[in-house]
mmCIF file with all atom_site columns, C-alpha atoms in Angstrom:
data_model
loop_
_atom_site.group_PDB
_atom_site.id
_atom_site.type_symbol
_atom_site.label_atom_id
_atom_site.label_alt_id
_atom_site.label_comp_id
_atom_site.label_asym_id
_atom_site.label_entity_id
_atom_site.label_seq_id
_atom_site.pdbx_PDB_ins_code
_atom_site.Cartn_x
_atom_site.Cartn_y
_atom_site.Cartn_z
_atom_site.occupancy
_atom_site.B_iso_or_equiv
_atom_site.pdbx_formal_charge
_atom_site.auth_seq_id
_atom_site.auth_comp_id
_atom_site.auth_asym_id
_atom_site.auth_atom_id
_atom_site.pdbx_PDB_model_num
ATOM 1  C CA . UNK A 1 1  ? 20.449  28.437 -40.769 1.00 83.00 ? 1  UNK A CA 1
ATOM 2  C CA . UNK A 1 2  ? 19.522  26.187 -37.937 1.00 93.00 ? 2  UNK A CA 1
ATOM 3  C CA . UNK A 1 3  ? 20.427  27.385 -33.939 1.00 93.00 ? 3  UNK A CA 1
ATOM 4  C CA . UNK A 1 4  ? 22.931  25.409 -32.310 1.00 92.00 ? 4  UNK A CA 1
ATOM 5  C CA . UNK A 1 5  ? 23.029  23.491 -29.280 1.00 90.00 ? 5  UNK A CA 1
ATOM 6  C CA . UNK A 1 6  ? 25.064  26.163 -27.185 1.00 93.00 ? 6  UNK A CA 1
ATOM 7  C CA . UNK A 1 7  ? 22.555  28.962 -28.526 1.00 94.00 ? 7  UNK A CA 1
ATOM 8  C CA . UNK A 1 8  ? 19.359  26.636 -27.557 1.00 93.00 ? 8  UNK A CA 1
ATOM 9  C CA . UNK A 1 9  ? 20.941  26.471 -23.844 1.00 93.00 ? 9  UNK A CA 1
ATOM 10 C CA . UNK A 1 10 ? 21.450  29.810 -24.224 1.00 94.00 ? 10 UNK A CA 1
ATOM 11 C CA . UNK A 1 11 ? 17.682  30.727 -25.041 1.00 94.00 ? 11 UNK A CA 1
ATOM 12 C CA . UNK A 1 12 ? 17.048  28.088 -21.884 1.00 93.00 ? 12 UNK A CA 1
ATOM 13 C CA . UNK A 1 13 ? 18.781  29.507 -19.523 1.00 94.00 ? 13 UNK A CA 1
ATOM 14 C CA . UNK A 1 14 ? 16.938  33.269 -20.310 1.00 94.00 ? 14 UNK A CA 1
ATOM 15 C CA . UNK A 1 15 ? 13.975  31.372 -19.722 1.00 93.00 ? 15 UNK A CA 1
ATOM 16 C CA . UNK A 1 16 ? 15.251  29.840 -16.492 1.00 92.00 ? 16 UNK A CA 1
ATOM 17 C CA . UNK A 1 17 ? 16.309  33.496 -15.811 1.00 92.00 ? 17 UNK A CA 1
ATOM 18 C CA . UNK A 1 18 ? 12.969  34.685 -16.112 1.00 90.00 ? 18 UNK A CA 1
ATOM 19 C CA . UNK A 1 19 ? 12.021  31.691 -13.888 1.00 87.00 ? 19 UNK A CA 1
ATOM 20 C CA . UNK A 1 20 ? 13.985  32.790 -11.076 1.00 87.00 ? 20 UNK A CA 1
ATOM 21 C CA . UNK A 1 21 ? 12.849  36.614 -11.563 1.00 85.00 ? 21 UNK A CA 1
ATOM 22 C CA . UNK A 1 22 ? 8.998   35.464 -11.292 1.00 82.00 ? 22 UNK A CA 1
ATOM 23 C CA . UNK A 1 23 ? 9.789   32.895 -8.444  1.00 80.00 ? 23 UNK A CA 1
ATOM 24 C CA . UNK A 1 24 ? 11.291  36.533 -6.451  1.00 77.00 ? 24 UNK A CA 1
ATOM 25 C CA . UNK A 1 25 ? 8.473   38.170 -7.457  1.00 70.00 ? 25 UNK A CA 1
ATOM 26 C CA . UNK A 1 26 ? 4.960   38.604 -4.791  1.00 65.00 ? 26 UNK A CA 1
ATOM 27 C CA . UNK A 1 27 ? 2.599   37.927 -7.608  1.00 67.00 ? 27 UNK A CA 1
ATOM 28 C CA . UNK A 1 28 ? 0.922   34.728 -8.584  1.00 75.00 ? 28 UNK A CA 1
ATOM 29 C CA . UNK A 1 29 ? 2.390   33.658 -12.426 1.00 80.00 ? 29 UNK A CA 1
ATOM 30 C CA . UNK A 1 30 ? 2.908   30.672 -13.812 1.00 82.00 ? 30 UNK A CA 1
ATOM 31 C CA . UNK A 1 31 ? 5.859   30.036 -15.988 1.00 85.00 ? 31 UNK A CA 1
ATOM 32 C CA . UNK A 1 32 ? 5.870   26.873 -17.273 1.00 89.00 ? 32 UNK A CA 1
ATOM 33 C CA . UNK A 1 33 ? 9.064   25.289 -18.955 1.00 90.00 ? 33 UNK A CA 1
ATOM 34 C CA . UNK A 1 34 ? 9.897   22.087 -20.903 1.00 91.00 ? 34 UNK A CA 1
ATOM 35 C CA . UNK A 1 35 ? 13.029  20.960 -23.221 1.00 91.00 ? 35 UNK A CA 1
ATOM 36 C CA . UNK A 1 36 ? 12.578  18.598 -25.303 1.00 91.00 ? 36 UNK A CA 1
ATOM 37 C CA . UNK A 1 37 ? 15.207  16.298 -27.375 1.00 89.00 ? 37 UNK A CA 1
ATOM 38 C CA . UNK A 1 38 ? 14.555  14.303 -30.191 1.00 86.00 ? 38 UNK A CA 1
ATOM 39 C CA . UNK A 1 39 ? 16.468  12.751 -32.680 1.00 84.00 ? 39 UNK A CA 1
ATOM 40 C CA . UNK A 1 40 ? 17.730  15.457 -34.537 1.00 86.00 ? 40 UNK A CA 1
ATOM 41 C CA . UNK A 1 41 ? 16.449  18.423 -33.142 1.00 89.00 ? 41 UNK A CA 1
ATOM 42 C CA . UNK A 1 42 ? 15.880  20.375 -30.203 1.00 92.00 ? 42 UNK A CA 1
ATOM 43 C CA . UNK A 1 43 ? 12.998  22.830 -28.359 1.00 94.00 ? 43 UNK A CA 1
ATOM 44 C CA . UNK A 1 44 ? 11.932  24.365 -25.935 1.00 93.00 ? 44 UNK A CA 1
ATOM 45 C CA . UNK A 1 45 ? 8.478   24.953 -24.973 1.00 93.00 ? 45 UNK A CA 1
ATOM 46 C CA . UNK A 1 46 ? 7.144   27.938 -22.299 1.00 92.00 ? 46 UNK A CA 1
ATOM 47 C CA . UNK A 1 47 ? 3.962   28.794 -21.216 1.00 90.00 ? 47 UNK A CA 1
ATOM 48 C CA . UNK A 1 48 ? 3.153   32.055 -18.829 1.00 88.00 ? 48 UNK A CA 1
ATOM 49 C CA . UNK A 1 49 ? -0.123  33.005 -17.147 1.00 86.00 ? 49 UNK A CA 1
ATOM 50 C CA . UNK A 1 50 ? -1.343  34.611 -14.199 1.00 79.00 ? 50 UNK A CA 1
ATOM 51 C CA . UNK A 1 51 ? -2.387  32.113 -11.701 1.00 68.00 ? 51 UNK A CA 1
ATOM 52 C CA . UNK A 1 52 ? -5.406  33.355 -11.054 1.00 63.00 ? 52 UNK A CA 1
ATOM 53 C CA . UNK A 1 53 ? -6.355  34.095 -14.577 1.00 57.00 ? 53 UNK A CA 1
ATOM 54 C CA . UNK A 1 54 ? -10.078 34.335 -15.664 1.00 56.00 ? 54 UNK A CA 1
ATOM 55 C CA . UNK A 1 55 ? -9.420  36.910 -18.393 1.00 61.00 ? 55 UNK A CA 1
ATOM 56 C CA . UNK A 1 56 ? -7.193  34.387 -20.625 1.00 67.00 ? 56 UNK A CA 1
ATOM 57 C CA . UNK A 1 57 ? -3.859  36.872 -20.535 1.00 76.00 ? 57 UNK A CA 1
ATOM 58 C CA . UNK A 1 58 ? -1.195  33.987 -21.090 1.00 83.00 ? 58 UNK A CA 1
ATOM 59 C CA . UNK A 1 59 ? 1.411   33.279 -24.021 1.00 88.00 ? 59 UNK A CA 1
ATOM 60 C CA . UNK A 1 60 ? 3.635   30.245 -25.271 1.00 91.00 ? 60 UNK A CA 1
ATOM 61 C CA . UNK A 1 61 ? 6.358   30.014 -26.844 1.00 92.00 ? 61 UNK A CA 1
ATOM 62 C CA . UNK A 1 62 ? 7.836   27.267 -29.066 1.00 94.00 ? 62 UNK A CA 1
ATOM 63 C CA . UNK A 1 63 ? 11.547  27.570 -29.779 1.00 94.00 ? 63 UNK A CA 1
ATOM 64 C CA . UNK A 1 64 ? 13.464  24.944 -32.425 1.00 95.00 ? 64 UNK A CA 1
ATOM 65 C CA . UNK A 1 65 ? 16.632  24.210 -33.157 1.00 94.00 ? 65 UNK A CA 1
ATOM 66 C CA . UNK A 1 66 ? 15.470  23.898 -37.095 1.00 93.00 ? 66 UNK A CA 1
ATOM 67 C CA . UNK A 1 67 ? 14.290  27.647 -36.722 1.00 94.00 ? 67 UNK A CA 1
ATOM 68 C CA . UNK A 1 68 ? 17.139  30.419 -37.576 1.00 96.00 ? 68 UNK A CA 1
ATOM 69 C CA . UNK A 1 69 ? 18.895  31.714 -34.122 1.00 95.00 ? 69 UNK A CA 1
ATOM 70 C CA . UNK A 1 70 ? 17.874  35.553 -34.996 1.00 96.00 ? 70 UNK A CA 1
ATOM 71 C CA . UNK A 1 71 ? 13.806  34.088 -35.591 1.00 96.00 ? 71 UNK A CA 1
ATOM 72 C CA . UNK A 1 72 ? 14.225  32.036 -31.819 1.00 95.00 ? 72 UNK A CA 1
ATOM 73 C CA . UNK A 1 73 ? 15.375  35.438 -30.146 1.00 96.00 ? 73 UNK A CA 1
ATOM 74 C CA . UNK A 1 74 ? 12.888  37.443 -31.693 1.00 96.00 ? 74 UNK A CA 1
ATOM 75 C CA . UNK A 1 75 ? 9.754   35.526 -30.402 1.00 95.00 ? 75 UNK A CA 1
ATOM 76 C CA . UNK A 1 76 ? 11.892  34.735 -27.022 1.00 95.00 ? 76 UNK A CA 1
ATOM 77 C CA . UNK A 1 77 ? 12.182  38.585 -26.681 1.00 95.00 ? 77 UNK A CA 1
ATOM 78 C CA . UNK A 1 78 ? 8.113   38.936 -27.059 1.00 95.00 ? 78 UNK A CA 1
ATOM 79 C CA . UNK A 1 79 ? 7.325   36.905 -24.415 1.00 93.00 ? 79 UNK A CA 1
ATOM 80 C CA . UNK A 1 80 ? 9.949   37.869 -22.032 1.00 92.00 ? 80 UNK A CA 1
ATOM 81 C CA . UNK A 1 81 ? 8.540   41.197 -22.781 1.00 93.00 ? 81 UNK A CA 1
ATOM 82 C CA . UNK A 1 82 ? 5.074   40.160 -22.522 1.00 90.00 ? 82 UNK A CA 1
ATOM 83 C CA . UNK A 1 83 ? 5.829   38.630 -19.117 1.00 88.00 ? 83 UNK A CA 1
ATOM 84 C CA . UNK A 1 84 ? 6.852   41.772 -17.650 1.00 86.00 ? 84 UNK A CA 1
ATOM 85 C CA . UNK A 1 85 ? 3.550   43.269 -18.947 1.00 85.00 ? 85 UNK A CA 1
ATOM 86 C CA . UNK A 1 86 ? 2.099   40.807 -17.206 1.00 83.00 ? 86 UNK A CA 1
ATOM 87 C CA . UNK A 1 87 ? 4.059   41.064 -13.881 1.00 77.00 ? 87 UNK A CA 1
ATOM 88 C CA . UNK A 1 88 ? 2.815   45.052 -14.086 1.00 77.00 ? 88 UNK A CA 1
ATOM 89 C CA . UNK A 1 89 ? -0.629  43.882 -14.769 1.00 74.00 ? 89 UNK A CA 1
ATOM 90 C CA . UNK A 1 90 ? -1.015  41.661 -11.759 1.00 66.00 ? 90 UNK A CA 1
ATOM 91 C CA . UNK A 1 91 ? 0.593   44.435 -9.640  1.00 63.00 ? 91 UNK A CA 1
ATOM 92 C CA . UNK A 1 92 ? -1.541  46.906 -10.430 1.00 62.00 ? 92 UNK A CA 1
ATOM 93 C CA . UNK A 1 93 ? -4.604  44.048 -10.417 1.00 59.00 ? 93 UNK A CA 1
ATOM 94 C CA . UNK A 1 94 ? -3.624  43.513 -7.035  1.00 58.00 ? 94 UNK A CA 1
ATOM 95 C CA . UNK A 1 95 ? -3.428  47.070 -5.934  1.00 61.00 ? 95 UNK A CA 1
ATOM 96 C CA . UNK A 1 96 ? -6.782  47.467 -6.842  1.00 60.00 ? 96 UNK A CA 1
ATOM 97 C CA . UNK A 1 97 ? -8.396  44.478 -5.062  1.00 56.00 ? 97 UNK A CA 1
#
């Protein structure tokens, strides 16, 4: 089964969510967003990183409306998840510094 339009905005605005709780945070990441339409389909692409990143911890995610709803909030839960990892990461990186 496909995810609808109203559960792709839905995914969105998480990921706009998340936006807004890395733009209030005091660390440097980069969350990088893009919706895309096309014909008959619709995704979403995100990228996160810390800014200052020489060890390569970053993660995208590619979410389609041709992909099952439950599949889309399974890998949208990993990398909200994995952004808060690395949130905590930069914190304590920046402690130590």
């Amino acid at each position: 089964m496909e995810t609808t339009k109203e559960e792709m905005m839905m995914l969105l605005r998480e990921l706009q969510d998340l936006q807004q709780w890395i733009s209030n945070s005091l660390h440097e990441i980069t969350l990088d967003i893009n919706f895309c339409v096309f014909e008959n389909s619709t995704a979403i692409y995100g990228y996160v990183s810390l800014f200052s990143d020489i060890v390569g911890l970053s993660k995208s995610i590619s979410l389609h409306s041709t992909i099952s709803y439950e599949q889309n909030r399974t890998q949208l839960n990993y990398f909200v998840e994995y952004a808060k990892k690395l949130y905590k990461y930069g914190k304590r990186k920046s402690k130590t510094n």
